[in-house]
Every structure is written in structure tokens, then in C-alpha cells.
Amino acid sequence: MRPGEFDLIARYFAPLAAGFPGAAGLKDDLAVVRPSSGCELATTVDAMVEGVHFLSDDPPDTIARKVLRANLSDLAAAGARPLCYFLSMSLNNSVDEVWVSQFAAGLADDQKEFGISLAGGDTTSTPGPVTLSVTAMGEVEQGRAVRRSGAGTNDDVWVTGTIGDAANALHLIENYGVRKVSEEYPFLLDRYRLPVPRSALGPRLVGLVSAMTDISDGLVADLGHICAASGTGAELSFYDIPLSDDVREFLGKEEKGVESCAIRILSGGDDYELLFTAPTASAPLIEKAARLSAVRVARIGNIVSGDGVRVVSADGAEIEVAAGGWRHF
Ligand code: ADP
Ligand code: MG
């Protein structure tokens, strides 16, 4: 038996709201949120469902951090600085107090790491799978939020970090089991279990980039979203896409080279890297922002007129991306 809703809130969630005066210690019906003067709120929501986005025996602290980080990644992609978040939980009878305390501990860790505070939420019970939803608010100078729609012809296409780590980790887990992956490719397993939102870099790119999104559906699919919103096409150079040493190593060892698994690099989701476009003149300042944020950036292609995303290999031949990224339905 777990304690009632109000005890849970007072014990585990009110402390997470202590740093946010507008939350009134979670003792009110709502929170009052005021952005810094001259700023507006960028707001996003992400939900996770047991059996779909996580498994019932996944560590609760990791589940918590993942759902919060998915939101932080969206804020970063708009160039917004994290401010506060709201948490809606539908819990079933398999959730006990230990689960809730570990879940809250995961949130506490990430609140510290990313400078965000809980501001409110809702708690209900359900006969179905555990369902979690986080709504996050960030602030950005008025009119400066980066959208998907601003890409212009001839802009460069950039990504942060390395691409395909999460999808290759999942592939390895499915084929060899978690244990072998944790022993031989711990970096990849980490990348899959706990993505790192680029919260420091996103806000530094405001004014330098023309369009931005995070990569959650897959590189080609998410670039396709930018292109569709901007009324442009894009051409990606496959061999310029940054891969981690782990992915290179295992592709060289266990696959017939990189191109045989191009699909996991181009269509695999869940990397939570930033994908953005910018005029070439912005390049030096983008590199500097990346250095200040200790994040790797790479130019991987160009925005072109027309529509759709073309991926070309070293010899200029087109690589087909049939699957087109992850879709729920
Ligand atoms: P209401 O009756 O208006 O729905 P609740 O009784 O659900 O309000 O919530 C009381 C307070 O506790 C509110 O401030 C709400 O934001 C907060 N709260 C409820 N559930 C959570 C949660 N899971 N995380 C954070 N805050 C919560
Ligand atoms: Mg309620």
C-alpha cells in the first residue's frame, strides 16, 4: 500500500518545488509563473507510457529523468532556458512508495543538473499502465524563440554530438542482451538510457541559427520536419554525419561497414541531439558557442530549394531511407 495522494505530494514532490516561489509549496490550486522581464514562455509537453516508452522494471529514477530530459531537449531546440515544469502521473497498484521516492530522487538530480524546478502537477490512479506527462516551461527573449520554419536555401545543416548511438544501442541490446552491451559498449548503453539535452548550447544559438529541432524521431525524419515547415529541401552528406567511436568500432567489427546499417544512423530516434540550420556566415560563432558549451558540432549538409531530404554517399550516389524514422501510428 502506498500513502495517499496528498501525503505523496507533501513528502516527495513539495521539496522539488521549494526553489520555485510561484509554486507556493504545492499547497495551492495552481502555480504562478513569471518570466524575466523582456522574455516570454516557451512551453512543451511530453508523455511516457509504461510498456511503450519504458518497462515496468526499469529503474524509476531513470524513467523520471528521461521524461524530464525529453522536455528539456525541446526547450533547448527553441533556444529557451529551463524555468519550471509540471508533472502529471497516473499510477497503478504496482507502484509503491519506494518507486515514488526513487522517481522523485531522479527528478531532484536532474533539477540540479539542468536548473529547473517543479511547479505543480496532478496525481491520479489508473487500472492501466503507468502514464507520466511533463509540461516544461522555458524563457526566451520576446520574439526570439527558434522555430522549425526559418531554414533558407544554402543554409548549412548542423548537428550536435554523435548520431545513431541510441538506435545502435537498441539494436545491440536486442541481439546480444543488455549484459554484453553494458560490458562492451557502456557508452552506447548510457546514450540510450539517459540522453543528454543540449540545454547549455540551445540558448547560445539564438540569433545564429535559422531553424532548429531536436532529434527524437530520427535524423532524416526530423530534418524533413524542418524542410516541410520551411518550404525547402535538404541534402545530407552521409560521411559527414558524426559517429561515436563505439558505433564505428562495432560497425567495423560486426557489420559490413557503415553503409550497411545506414538506416539506423539516418532513421534511429532518441539521440536528443540538436539539429539546426544556419547561414554559412554564422559558422565561426556557432563553433564558439559549441566550445563554450563543451558540445561537439558538425556540418553535415545544406538546405536546397525543392522539398524532401536526399542523403548522398561519398561517391555522390543517393542512399534510400525507406523507413523515414520512428512513428507511433
Ligand atoms: P486539484 O484538486 O486542483 O486538482 P490537486 O489536489 O490535484 O489539485 O493538487 C494539489 C497541489 O499539488 C497542486 O499545487 C498541484 O499542482 C500539486 N500536485 C499534484 N500532483 C502533483 C505531482 N505529481 N507533482 C507535482 N505537483 C503535484
Ligand atoms: Mg488534481
Coordinates of C-alpha atoms and ligand atoms in Angstrom, one line a residue:
M1 CA 0.0 0.0 0.0
R2 CA 1.3 3.4 -0.8
P3 CA 0.4 6.6 1.0
G4 CA -2.5 8.7 -0.2
E5 CA -2.1 11.4 -2.9
F6 CA -1.7 14.3 -0.6
D7 CA 1.0 12.5 1.6
L8 CA 2.9 11.6 -1.6
I9 CA 2.8 15.1 -2.8
A10 CA 3.9 16.6 0.5
R11 CA 6.6 14.0 1.1
Y12 CA 8.2 13.6 -2.3
F13 CA 7.1 16.4 -4.6
A14 CA 6.8 19.5 -2.5
P15 CA 10.5 19.5 -1.7
L16 CA 11.2 19.6 -5.5
A17 CA 9.1 22.8 -5.7
A18 CA 10.9 24.5 -2.8
G19 CA 13.1 26.6 -5.1
F20 CA 10.1 28.0 -7.1
P21 CA 8.1 30.6 -5.1
G22 CA 5.3 30.7 -7.6
A23 CA 4.5 27.0 -6.8
A24 CA 3.6 28.0 -3.2
G25 CA 4.9 24.7 -1.8
L26 CA 2.3 22.8 -3.9
K27 CA -0.3 23.9 -1.4
D28 CA -2.3 25.9 -3.9
D29 CA -4.5 25.1 -6.9
L30 CA -2.0 26.3 -9.4
A31 CA 1.4 27.9 -9.9
V32 CA 2.1 31.5 -11.0
V33 CA 4.9 31.7 -13.5
R34 CA 6.6 35.0 -14.4
P35 CA 9.3 35.0 -16.9
S36 CA 12.2 37.5 -16.6
S37 CA 11.4 41.0 -18.0
G38 CA 11.5 41.1 -21.8
C39 CA 11.1 37.3 -22.0
E40 CA 8.3 35.0 -23.0
L41 CA 7.5 31.4 -22.1
A42 CA 8.3 28.5 -24.4
T43 CA 6.2 25.6 -23.4
T44 CA 6.3 21.9 -24.3
V45 CA 4.8 18.6 -23.1
D46 CA 5.9 15.0 -23.4
A47 CA 4.2 11.9 -22.1
M48 CA 5.6 8.4 -21.4
V49 CA 3.6 5.2 -21.1
E50 CA 4.7 2.0 -19.4
G51 CA 5.1 -0.7 -21.9
V52 CA 5.6 1.8 -24.7
H53 CA 8.4 4.2 -23.6
F54 CA 9.7 2.3 -20.5
L55 CA 9.3 -1.1 -18.9
S56 CA 7.8 -1.8 -15.5
D57 CA 11.1 -2.9 -14.1
D58 CA 13.2 0.0 -15.5
P59 CA 14.8 2.0 -12.6
P60 CA 12.3 4.7 -11.5
D61 CA 15.0 7.4 -11.3
T62 CA 15.9 6.8 -15.0
I63 CA 12.3 6.9 -16.1
A64 CA 11.9 10.2 -14.3
R65 CA 15.0 11.7 -15.8
K66 CA 14.1 10.5 -19.3
V67 CA 10.7 12.1 -19.3
L68 CA 12.1 15.4 -17.9
R69 CA 15.0 15.4 -20.4
A70 CA 12.7 14.9 -23.4
N71 CA 11.1 18.2 -22.4
L72 CA 14.5 19.9 -21.7
S73 CA 15.6 18.9 -25.2
D74 CA 12.5 20.6 -26.7
L75 CA 13.3 23.7 -24.7
A76 CA 16.9 23.7 -25.9
A77 CA 15.7 23.3 -29.5
A78 CA 13.7 26.5 -29.2
G79 CA 16.7 28.3 -27.6
A80 CA 14.8 28.6 -24.3
R81 CA 16.4 28.5 -20.8
P82 CA 14.7 26.0 -18.4
L83 CA 12.4 27.6 -15.9
C84 CA 9.9 25.1 -14.4
Y85 CA 7.8 22.0 -15.1
F86 CA 4.5 20.4 -14.3
L87 CA 4.2 16.6 -13.7
S88 CA 1.1 14.6 -14.3
M89 CA 1.2 11.0 -13.0
S90 CA -1.4 8.2 -13.4
L91 CA -0.2 5.4 -11.1
N92 CA -1.4 1.9 -10.8
N93 CA -1.3 -0.6 -7.9
S94 CA 2.1 -1.9 -8.8
V95 CA 3.7 1.4 -7.8
D96 CA 4.7 1.5 -4.2
E97 CA 6.3 4.2 -2.1
V98 CA 9.8 3.1 -2.8
W99 CA 9.1 3.5 -6.5
V100 CA 7.8 7.1 -5.9
S101 CA 10.8 8.0 -3.7
Q102 CA 13.3 6.8 -6.4
F103 CA 11.3 8.6 -9.1
A104 CA 11.5 11.8 -7.1
A105 CA 15.2 11.3 -6.4
G106 CA 15.8 11.1 -10.2
L107 CA 13.9 14.4 -10.7
A108 CA 15.9 16.0 -7.9
D109 CA 19.2 15.1 -9.6
D110 CA 18.2 16.5 -12.9
Q111 CA 16.7 19.6 -11.4
K112 CA 20.1 20.4 -10.0
E113 CA 21.9 19.5 -13.2
F114 CA 19.7 21.5 -15.6
G115 CA 18.5 24.3 -13.3
I116 CA 14.8 23.7 -13.5
S117 CA 12.2 23.4 -10.7
L118 CA 8.9 21.5 -10.2
A119 CA 6.0 23.9 -10.1
G120 CA 2.9 21.7 -9.9
G121 CA 1.2 18.6 -11.3
D122 CA -1.6 16.2 -10.9
T123 CA -1.7 12.7 -9.4
T124 CA -4.4 10.1 -10.3
S125 CA -4.7 6.3 -10.1
T126 CA -5.4 4.1 -13.1
P127 CA -6.2 0.4 -13.7
G128 CA -4.0 0.6 -16.8
P129 CA -0.2 1.2 -17.4
V130 CA 1.6 3.9 -15.5
T131 CA 1.4 7.1 -17.5
L132 CA 3.6 10.1 -17.0
S133 CA 3.4 13.5 -18.6
V134 CA 5.7 16.5 -18.1
T135 CA 5.0 20.0 -19.3
A136 CA 8.0 22.2 -19.2
M137 CA 8.4 26.0 -19.5
G138 CA 11.5 27.9 -20.5
E139 CA 12.1 31.5 -21.2
V140 CA 13.4 33.2 -24.2
E141 CA 13.7 36.9 -25.2
Q142 CA 10.4 38.1 -26.8
G143 CA 10.1 37.0 -30.4
R144 CA 13.4 35.2 -30.4
A145 CA 12.3 31.6 -29.9
V146 CA 13.9 29.4 -32.6
R147 CA 11.3 27.6 -34.8
R148 CA 11.5 24.8 -37.3
S149 CA 10.3 27.1 -40.1
G150 CA 13.2 29.5 -40.7
A151 CA 15.6 27.5 -42.8
G152 CA 16.7 29.2 -46.0
T153 CA 18.2 27.9 -49.3
N154 CA 22.0 27.5 -49.0
D155 CA 22.0 27.4 -45.2
D156 CA 24.3 24.8 -43.7
V157 CA 22.7 21.8 -41.8
W158 CA 24.4 21.1 -38.4
V159 CA 24.1 18.5 -35.7
T160 CA 25.4 18.3 -32.1
G161 CA 27.1 15.2 -30.6
T162 CA 27.1 11.9 -32.4
I163 CA 24.2 10.4 -34.3
G164 CA 22.8 6.8 -34.2
D165 CA 24.1 5.9 -30.7
A166 CA 20.6 5.2 -29.2
A167 CA 19.4 3.2 -32.2
N168 CA 22.6 1.1 -32.4
A169 CA 22.4 0.5 -28.6
L170 CA 18.9 -0.8 -29.0
H171 CA 20.0 -3.0 -31.9
L172 CA 22.8 -4.4 -29.8
I173 CA 20.5 -5.0 -26.8
E174 CA 18.0 -6.8 -29.0
N175 CA 20.7 -9.1 -30.5
Y176 CA 23.2 -9.6 -27.6
G177 CA 21.3 -8.7 -24.4
V178 CA 21.9 -5.8 -22.0
R179 CA 24.7 -7.5 -20.2
K180 CA 27.0 -7.9 -23.1
V181 CA 26.2 -4.3 -24.2
S182 CA 27.0 -2.9 -20.7
E183 CA 30.3 -4.7 -20.7
E184 CA 31.5 -3.9 -24.2
Y185 CA 29.7 -0.7 -25.1
P186 CA 28.9 1.1 -21.9
F187 CA 28.9 4.4 -23.7
L188 CA 26.2 3.4 -26.1
L189 CA 24.1 1.9 -23.4
D190 CA 24.3 5.2 -21.5
R191 CA 23.3 7.2 -24.6
Y192 CA 20.2 5.0 -24.9
R193 CA 19.3 5.0 -21.3
L194 CA 19.8 8.6 -20.5
P195 CA 20.0 11.1 -23.3
V196 CA 21.7 14.5 -22.5
P197 CA 19.7 17.5 -23.6
R198 CA 21.8 20.3 -25.0
S199 CA 20.5 22.8 -22.6
A200 CA 23.6 25.0 -22.4
L201 CA 24.1 25.2 -26.2
G202 CA 20.5 25.8 -27.3
P203 CA 20.1 29.3 -25.8
R204 CA 23.5 30.3 -27.1
L205 CA 22.4 29.6 -30.7
V206 CA 19.6 32.1 -30.6
G207 CA 20.3 34.7 -33.3
L208 CA 22.8 32.5 -35.0
V209 CA 20.6 29.7 -36.4
S210 CA 17.6 29.9 -38.8
A211 CA 15.7 26.8 -37.7
M212 CA 16.2 24.2 -35.0
T213 CA 14.7 21.0 -33.6
D214 CA 15.9 18.1 -31.5
I215 CA 16.4 14.6 -33.0
S216 CA 13.8 12.4 -31.4
D217 CA 12.2 10.7 -34.5
G218 CA 15.4 10.2 -36.4
L219 CA 17.9 12.5 -38.3
V220 CA 16.2 12.3 -41.7
A221 CA 12.6 12.5 -40.3
D222 CA 13.4 15.5 -38.1
L223 CA 15.3 17.3 -40.9
G224 CA 12.2 16.5 -43.0
H225 CA 10.1 18.4 -40.4
I226 CA 12.4 21.4 -40.7
C227 CA 12.2 21.3 -44.5
A228 CA 8.4 20.9 -44.5
A229 CA 8.0 23.8 -42.1
S230 CA 10.4 26.0 -44.1
G231 CA 9.3 25.1 -47.6
T232 CA 12.7 23.8 -48.6
G233 CA 14.6 20.6 -49.3
A234 CA 17.9 19.4 -47.9
E235 CA 20.9 17.4 -49.0
L236 CA 22.9 15.4 -46.4
S237 CA 26.4 14.1 -46.9
F238 CA 26.3 10.6 -45.2
Y239 CA 30.1 10.5 -44.4
D240 CA 30.0 13.9 -42.7
I241 CA 27.5 12.6 -40.1
P242 CA 29.4 12.3 -36.8
L243 CA 29.5 8.8 -35.3
S244 CA 30.8 7.8 -31.9
D245 CA 33.9 5.7 -31.6
D246 CA 31.7 2.9 -30.2
V247 CA 29.4 2.9 -33.2
R248 CA 32.4 3.0 -35.6
E249 CA 34.1 0.1 -33.7
F250 CA 31.1 -2.2 -33.7
L251 CA 30.1 -1.4 -37.2
G252 CA 33.6 -2.2 -38.4
K253 CA 33.7 -5.4 -36.4
E254 CA 30.2 -6.8 -36.6
E255 CA 28.6 -5.3 -39.7
K256 CA 29.7 -5.0 -43.3
G257 CA 30.9 -1.4 -42.9
V258 CA 29.0 1.7 -42.1
E259 CA 26.6 1.9 -45.0
S260 CA 25.1 -1.5 -44.3
C261 CA 23.5 0.0 -41.2
A262 CA 23.0 3.5 -42.6
I263 CA 19.3 3.1 -41.8
R264 CA 19.9 3.0 -38.0
I265 CA 22.1 6.2 -38.3
L266 CA 19.7 8.0 -40.5
S267 CA 16.4 6.9 -39.1
G268 CA 17.1 5.8 -35.5
G269 CA 15.4 8.1 -32.9
D270 CA 16.1 9.0 -29.3
D271 CA 19.5 10.7 -29.7
Y272 CA 18.1 14.0 -28.4
E273 CA 20.9 15.9 -30.2
L274 CA 20.1 19.3 -31.7
L275 CA 19.6 19.6 -35.5
F276 CA 19.8 23.2 -36.9
T277 CA 20.3 25.2 -40.0
A278 CA 22.3 28.5 -40.3
P279 CA 23.8 30.8 -42.9
T280 CA 27.5 29.9 -43.5
A281 CA 28.5 33.3 -42.1
S282 CA 27.3 32.1 -38.7
A283 CA 29.7 29.2 -38.6
P284 CA 32.6 30.8 -36.5
L285 CA 30.1 31.9 -33.8
I286 CA 28.4 28.6 -33.8
E287 CA 31.7 26.8 -33.3
K288 CA 32.5 29.2 -30.4
A289 CA 29.1 28.7 -28.8
A290 CA 29.7 24.9 -29.0
R291 CA 33.1 25.2 -27.4
L292 CA 31.7 27.3 -24.5
S293 CA 29.1 24.6 -24.0
A294 CA 31.6 21.7 -24.4
V295 CA 29.4 20.2 -27.1
R296 CA 30.6 18.9 -30.4
V297 CA 29.0 20.3 -33.6
A298 CA 29.4 19.2 -37.2
R299 CA 28.2 20.5 -40.5
I300 CA 26.5 17.6 -42.4
G301 CA 24.7 19.1 -45.4
N302 CA 22.8 22.0 -47.0
I303 CA 19.4 23.4 -47.4
V304 CA 18.4 23.4 -51.0
S305 CA 15.3 24.5 -53.0
G306 CA 12.6 22.0 -53.6
D307 CA 11.4 19.6 -50.9
G308 CA 12.4 16.3 -49.1
V309 CA 15.7 15.1 -47.8
R310 CA 18.3 13.5 -50.0
V311 CA 21.2 11.6 -48.5
V312 CA 24.3 11.2 -50.6
S313 CA 27.2 8.8 -50.2
A314 CA 30.9 9.7 -50.8
D315 CA 30.6 8.9 -54.5
G316 CA 27.5 11.1 -54.8
A317 CA 25.1 8.2 -55.1
E318 CA 21.8 8.6 -53.2
I319 CA 21.1 6.4 -50.1
E320 CA 17.5 5.4 -49.8
V321 CA 15.8 5.9 -46.4
A322 CA 12.7 4.0 -46.8
A323 CA 11.6 3.7 -43.2
G324 CA 11.7 7.5 -42.7
G325 CA 12.0 7.5 -38.9
W326 CA 10.0 6.3 -36.0
R327 CA 6.3 6.8 -36.0
H328 CA 3.7 5.8 -33.3
F329 CA 0.9 5.3 -35.8
Ligands
ADP1 P1 -6.7 20.0 -7.8 O1 -7.6 19.5 -6.8 O2 -6.9 21.4 -8.1 O3 -6.6 19.1 -9.0 P2 -4.6 18.7 -6.6 O4 -5.2 18.3 -5.3 O5 -4.5 17.7 -7.7 O6 -5.3 20.0 -7.1 O7 -3.1 19.1 -6.3 C1 -2.7 19.9 -5.2 C2 -1.4 20.6 -5.4 O8 -0.4 19.5 -5.6 C3 -1.3 21.4 -6.7 O9 -0.5 22.5 -6.4 C4 -0.7 20.5 -7.7 O10 0.0 21.3 -8.6 C5 0.2 19.7 -6.8 N1 0.5 18.3 -7.4 C6 -0.4 17.3 -7.5 N2 0.2 16.2 -8.0 C7 1.5 16.6 -8.3 C8 2.6 15.9 -8.9 N3 2.5 14.6 -9.3 N4 3.7 16.6 -9.0 C9 3.8 17.8 -8.6 N5 2.8 18.5 -8.0 C10 1.6 17.9 -7.9
MG2 MG -5.6 17.3 -9.3

